[in-house]
mmCIF file of C-alpha atoms in Angstrom:
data_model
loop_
_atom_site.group_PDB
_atom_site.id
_atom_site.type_symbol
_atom_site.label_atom_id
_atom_site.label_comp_id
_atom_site.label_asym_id
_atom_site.label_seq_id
_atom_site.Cartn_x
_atom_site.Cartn_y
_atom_site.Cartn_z
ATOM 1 C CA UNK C 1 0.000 0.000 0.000
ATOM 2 C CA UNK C 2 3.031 2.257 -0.401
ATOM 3 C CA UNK C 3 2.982 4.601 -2.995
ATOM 4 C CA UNK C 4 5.945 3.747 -5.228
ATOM 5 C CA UNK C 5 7.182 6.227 -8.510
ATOM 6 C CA UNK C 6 10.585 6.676 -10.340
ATOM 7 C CA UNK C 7 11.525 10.127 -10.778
ATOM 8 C CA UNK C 8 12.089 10.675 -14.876
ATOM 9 C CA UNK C 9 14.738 12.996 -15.939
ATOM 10 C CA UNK C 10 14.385 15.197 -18.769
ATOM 11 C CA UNK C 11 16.313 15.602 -21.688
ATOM 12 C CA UNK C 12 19.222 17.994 -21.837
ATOM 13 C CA UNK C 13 17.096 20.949 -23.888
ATOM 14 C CA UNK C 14 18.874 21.975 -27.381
ATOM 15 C CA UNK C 15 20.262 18.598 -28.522
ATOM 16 C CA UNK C 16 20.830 17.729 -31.583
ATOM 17 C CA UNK C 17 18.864 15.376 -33.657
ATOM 18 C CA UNK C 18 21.055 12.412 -34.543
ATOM 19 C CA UNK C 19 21.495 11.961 -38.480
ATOM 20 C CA UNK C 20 21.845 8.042 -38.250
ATOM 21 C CA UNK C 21 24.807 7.467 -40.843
ATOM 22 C CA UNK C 22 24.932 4.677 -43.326
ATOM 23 C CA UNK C 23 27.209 2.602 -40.797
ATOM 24 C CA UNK C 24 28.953 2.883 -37.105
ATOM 25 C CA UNK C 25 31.703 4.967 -36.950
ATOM 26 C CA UNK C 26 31.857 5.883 -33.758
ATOM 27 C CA UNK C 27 30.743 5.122 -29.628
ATOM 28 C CA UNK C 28 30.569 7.769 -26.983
ATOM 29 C CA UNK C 29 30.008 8.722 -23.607
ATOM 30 C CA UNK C 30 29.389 11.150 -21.500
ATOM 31 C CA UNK C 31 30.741 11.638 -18.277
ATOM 32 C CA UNK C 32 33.851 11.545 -16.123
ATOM 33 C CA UNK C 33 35.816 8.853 -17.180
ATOM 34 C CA UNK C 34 36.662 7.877 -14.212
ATOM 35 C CA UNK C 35 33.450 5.935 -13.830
ATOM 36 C CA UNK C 36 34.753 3.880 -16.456
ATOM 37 C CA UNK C 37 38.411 2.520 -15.809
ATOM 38 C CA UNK C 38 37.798 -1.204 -16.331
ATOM 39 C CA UNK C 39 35.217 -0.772 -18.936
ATOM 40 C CA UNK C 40 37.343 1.688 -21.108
ATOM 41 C CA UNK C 41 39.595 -0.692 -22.703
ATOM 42 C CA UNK C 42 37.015 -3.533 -23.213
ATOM 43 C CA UNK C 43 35.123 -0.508 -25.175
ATOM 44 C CA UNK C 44 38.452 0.549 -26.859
ATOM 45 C CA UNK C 45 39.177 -2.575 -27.706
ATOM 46 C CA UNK C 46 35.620 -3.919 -29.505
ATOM 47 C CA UNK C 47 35.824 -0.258 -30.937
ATOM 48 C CA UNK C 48 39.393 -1.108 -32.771
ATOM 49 C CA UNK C 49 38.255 -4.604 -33.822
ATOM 50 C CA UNK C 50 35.165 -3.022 -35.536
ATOM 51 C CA UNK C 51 36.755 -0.077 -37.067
ATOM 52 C CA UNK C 52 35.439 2.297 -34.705
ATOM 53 C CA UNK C 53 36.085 5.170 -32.684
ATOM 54 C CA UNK C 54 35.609 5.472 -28.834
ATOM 55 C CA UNK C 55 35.037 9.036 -27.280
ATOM 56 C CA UNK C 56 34.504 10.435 -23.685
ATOM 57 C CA UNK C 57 32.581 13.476 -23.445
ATOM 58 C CA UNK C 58 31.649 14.050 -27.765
ATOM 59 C CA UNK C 59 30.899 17.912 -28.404
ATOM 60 C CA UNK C 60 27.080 16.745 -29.242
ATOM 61 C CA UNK C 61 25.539 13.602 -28.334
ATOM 62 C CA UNK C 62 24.220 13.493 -31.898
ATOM 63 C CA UNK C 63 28.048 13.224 -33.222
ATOM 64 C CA UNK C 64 28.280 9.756 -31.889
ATOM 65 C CA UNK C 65 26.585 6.357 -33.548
ATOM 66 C CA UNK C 66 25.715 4.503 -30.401
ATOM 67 C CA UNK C 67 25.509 6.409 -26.795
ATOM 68 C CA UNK C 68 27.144 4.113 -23.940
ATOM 69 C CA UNK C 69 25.837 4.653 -19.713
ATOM 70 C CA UNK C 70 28.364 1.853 -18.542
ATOM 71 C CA UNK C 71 29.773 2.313 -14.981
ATOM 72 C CA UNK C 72 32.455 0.221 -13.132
ATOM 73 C CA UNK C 73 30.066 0.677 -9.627
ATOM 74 C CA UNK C 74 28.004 -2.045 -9.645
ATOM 75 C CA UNK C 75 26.986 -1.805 -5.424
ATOM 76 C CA UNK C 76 23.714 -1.223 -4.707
ATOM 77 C CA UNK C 77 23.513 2.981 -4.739
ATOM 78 C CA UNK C 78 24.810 2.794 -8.136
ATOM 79 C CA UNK C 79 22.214 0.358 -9.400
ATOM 80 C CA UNK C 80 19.539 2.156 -7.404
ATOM 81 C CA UNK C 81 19.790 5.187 -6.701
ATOM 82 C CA UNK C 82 21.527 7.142 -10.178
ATOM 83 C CA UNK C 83 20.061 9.151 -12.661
ATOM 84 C CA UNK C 84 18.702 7.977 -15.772
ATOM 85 C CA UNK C 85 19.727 11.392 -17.314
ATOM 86 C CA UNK C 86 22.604 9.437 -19.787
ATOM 87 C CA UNK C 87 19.182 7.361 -21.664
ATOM 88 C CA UNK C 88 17.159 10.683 -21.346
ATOM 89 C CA UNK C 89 19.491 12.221 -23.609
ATOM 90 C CA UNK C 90 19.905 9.807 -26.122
ATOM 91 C CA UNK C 91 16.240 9.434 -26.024
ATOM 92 C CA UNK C 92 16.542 13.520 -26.784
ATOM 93 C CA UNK C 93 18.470 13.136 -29.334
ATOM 94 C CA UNK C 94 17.348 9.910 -30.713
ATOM 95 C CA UNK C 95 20.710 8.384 -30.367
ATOM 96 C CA UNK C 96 20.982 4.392 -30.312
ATOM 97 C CA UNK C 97 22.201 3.420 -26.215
ATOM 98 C CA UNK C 98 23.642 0.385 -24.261
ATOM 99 C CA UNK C 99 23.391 1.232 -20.944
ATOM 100 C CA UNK C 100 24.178 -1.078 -17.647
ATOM 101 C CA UNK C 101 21.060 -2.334 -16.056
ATOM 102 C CA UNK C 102 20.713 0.520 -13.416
ATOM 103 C CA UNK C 103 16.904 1.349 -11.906
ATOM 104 C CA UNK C 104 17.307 4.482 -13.400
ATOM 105 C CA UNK C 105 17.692 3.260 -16.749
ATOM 106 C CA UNK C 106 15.284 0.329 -16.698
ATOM 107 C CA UNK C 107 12.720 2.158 -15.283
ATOM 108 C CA UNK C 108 12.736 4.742 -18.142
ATOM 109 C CA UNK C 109 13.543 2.204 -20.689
ATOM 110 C CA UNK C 110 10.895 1.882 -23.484
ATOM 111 C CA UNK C 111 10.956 -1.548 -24.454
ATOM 112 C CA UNK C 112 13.461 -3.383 -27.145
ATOM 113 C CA UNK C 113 14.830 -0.097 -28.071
ATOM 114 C CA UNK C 114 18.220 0.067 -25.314
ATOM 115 C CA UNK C 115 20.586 -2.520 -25.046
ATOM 116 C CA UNK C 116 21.771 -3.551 -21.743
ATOM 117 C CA UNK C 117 25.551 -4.484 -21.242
ATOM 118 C CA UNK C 118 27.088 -5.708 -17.554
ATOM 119 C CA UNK C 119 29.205 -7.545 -19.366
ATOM 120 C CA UNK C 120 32.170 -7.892 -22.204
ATOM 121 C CA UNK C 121 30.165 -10.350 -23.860
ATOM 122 C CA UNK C 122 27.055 -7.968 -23.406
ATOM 123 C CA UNK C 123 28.215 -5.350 -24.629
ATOM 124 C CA UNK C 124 29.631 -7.036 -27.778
ATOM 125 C CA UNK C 125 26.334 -8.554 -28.012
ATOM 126 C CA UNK C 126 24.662 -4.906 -28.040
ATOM 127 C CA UNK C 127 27.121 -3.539 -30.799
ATOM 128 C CA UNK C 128 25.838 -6.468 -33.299
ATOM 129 C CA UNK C 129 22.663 -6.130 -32.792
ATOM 130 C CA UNK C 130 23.241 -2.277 -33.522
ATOM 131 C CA UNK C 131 25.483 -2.335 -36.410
ATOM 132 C CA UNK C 132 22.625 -2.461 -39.329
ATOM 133 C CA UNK C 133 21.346 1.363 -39.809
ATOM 134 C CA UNK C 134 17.808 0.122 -40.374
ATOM 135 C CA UNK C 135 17.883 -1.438 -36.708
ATOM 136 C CA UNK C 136 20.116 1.991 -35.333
ATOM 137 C CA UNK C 137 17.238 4.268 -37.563
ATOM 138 C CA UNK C 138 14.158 2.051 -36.112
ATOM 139 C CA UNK C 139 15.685 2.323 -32.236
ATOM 140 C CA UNK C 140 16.401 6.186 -33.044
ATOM 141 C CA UNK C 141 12.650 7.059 -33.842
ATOM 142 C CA UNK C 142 10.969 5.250 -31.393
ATOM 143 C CA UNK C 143 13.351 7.097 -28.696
ATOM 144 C CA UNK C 144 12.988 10.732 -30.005
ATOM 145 C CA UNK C 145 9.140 9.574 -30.379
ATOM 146 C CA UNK C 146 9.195 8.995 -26.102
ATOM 147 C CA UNK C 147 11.976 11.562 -25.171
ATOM 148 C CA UNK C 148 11.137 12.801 -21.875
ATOM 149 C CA UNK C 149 10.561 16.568 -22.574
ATOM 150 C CA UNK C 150 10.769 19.171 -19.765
ATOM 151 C CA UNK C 151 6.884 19.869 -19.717
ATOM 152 C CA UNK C 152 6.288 16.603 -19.262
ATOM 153 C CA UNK C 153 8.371 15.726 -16.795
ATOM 154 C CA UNK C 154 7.326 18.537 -14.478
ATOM 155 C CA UNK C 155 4.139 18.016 -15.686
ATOM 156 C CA UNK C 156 4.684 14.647 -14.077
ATOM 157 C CA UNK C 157 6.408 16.195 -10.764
ATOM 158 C CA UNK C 158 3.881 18.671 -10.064
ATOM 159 C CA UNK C 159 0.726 16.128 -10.528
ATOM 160 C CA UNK C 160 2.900 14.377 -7.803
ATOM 161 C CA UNK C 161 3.878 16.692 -5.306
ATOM 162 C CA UNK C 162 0.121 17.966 -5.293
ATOM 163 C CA UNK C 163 -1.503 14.553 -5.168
ATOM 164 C CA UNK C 164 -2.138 11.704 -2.494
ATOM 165 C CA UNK C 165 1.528 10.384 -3.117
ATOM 166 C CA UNK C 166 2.962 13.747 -1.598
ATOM 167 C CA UNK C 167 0.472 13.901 1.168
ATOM 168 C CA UNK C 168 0.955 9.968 1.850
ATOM 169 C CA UNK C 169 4.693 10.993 2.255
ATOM 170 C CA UNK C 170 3.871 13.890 4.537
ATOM 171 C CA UNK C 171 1.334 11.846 6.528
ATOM 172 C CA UNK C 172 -1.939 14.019 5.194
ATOM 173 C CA UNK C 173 -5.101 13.119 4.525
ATOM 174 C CA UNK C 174 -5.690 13.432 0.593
ATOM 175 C CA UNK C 175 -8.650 15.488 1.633
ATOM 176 C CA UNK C 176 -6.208 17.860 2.591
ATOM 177 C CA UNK C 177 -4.631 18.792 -0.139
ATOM 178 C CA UNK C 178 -3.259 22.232 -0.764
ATOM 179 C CA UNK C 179 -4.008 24.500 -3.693
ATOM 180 C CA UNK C 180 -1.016 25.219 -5.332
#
């Protein structure tokens, strides 16, 4: 009888639309790459073997083939309790993502559209699967389609904070509910 919700993170506003080019040239991701030691030369290295190129932090989002959320952290804040801002972005820009399974991510997946990677194998996995542009172009639409936009997401907040949820949390009576 607890009230239970995931807190959806918008989109970075201005991204760019990603083009979805004939084939893969290149992986990226965004963040401090320190969150990444061990994974960065597993990526590096399926990167080389496919002709690709790995980059931390691209310019835009939408300069990159396939958006990567991996972390090294696998305890149970990290798979709990981070943002699922990396997915709303590619979402944003309707760029194709492998992303660890993190609550974060899962809860704001949409379905077959993400790949999940924990491991080498995974994440190898993910790239085939990824590689033909009509899969990359059919993942890429469906994202943009459900990109969490700022309106709706505090849309989505404020219907919360003003509801039942909020007063469960602040042990009200729906009947009292505020005006806002």
């Amino acid at each position: 009888g607890v009230p239970v919700l995931f807190l959806p993170h918008h989109a970075r506003s201005g991204l760019e639309r990603n083009p979805i080019r004939e084939r893969v040239l290149s992986v990226g991701y965004e963040g401090s790459d320190r969150y990444i030691v061990k994974w960065q030369p597993v990526i590096e290295a399926e990167c080389k073997r496919r002709g690709w190129r790995f980059y931390v932090n691209p310019h835009h989002l939408a300069d990159v083939d396939i958006a990567l959320a991996l972390r090294d952290s696998t305890g149970y804040a990290s798979r709990h309790w981070k943002s699922n801002c990396k997915l709303a972005n590619a979402q944003g820009s309707g760029t194709p993502f492998i992303g660890s399974r993190e609550a974060g991510y899962l809860e704001q997946s949409i379905g077959s559209a993400e790949r999940w990677a924990d491991t080498p194998k995974e994440l190898a996995q993910a790239f085939d699967s990824l590689e033909p542009q009509v899969e990359r172009r059919r993942v890429a639409d469906w994202m943009f389609a459900v990109a969490p936009r700022i309106e709706k997401v505090s849309a989505t907040y404020n219907t919360w904070l003003t509801g039942c949820h909020a007063m469960y949390w602040l042990n009200f009576k729906c009947e009292t509910v505020p005006s806002f």
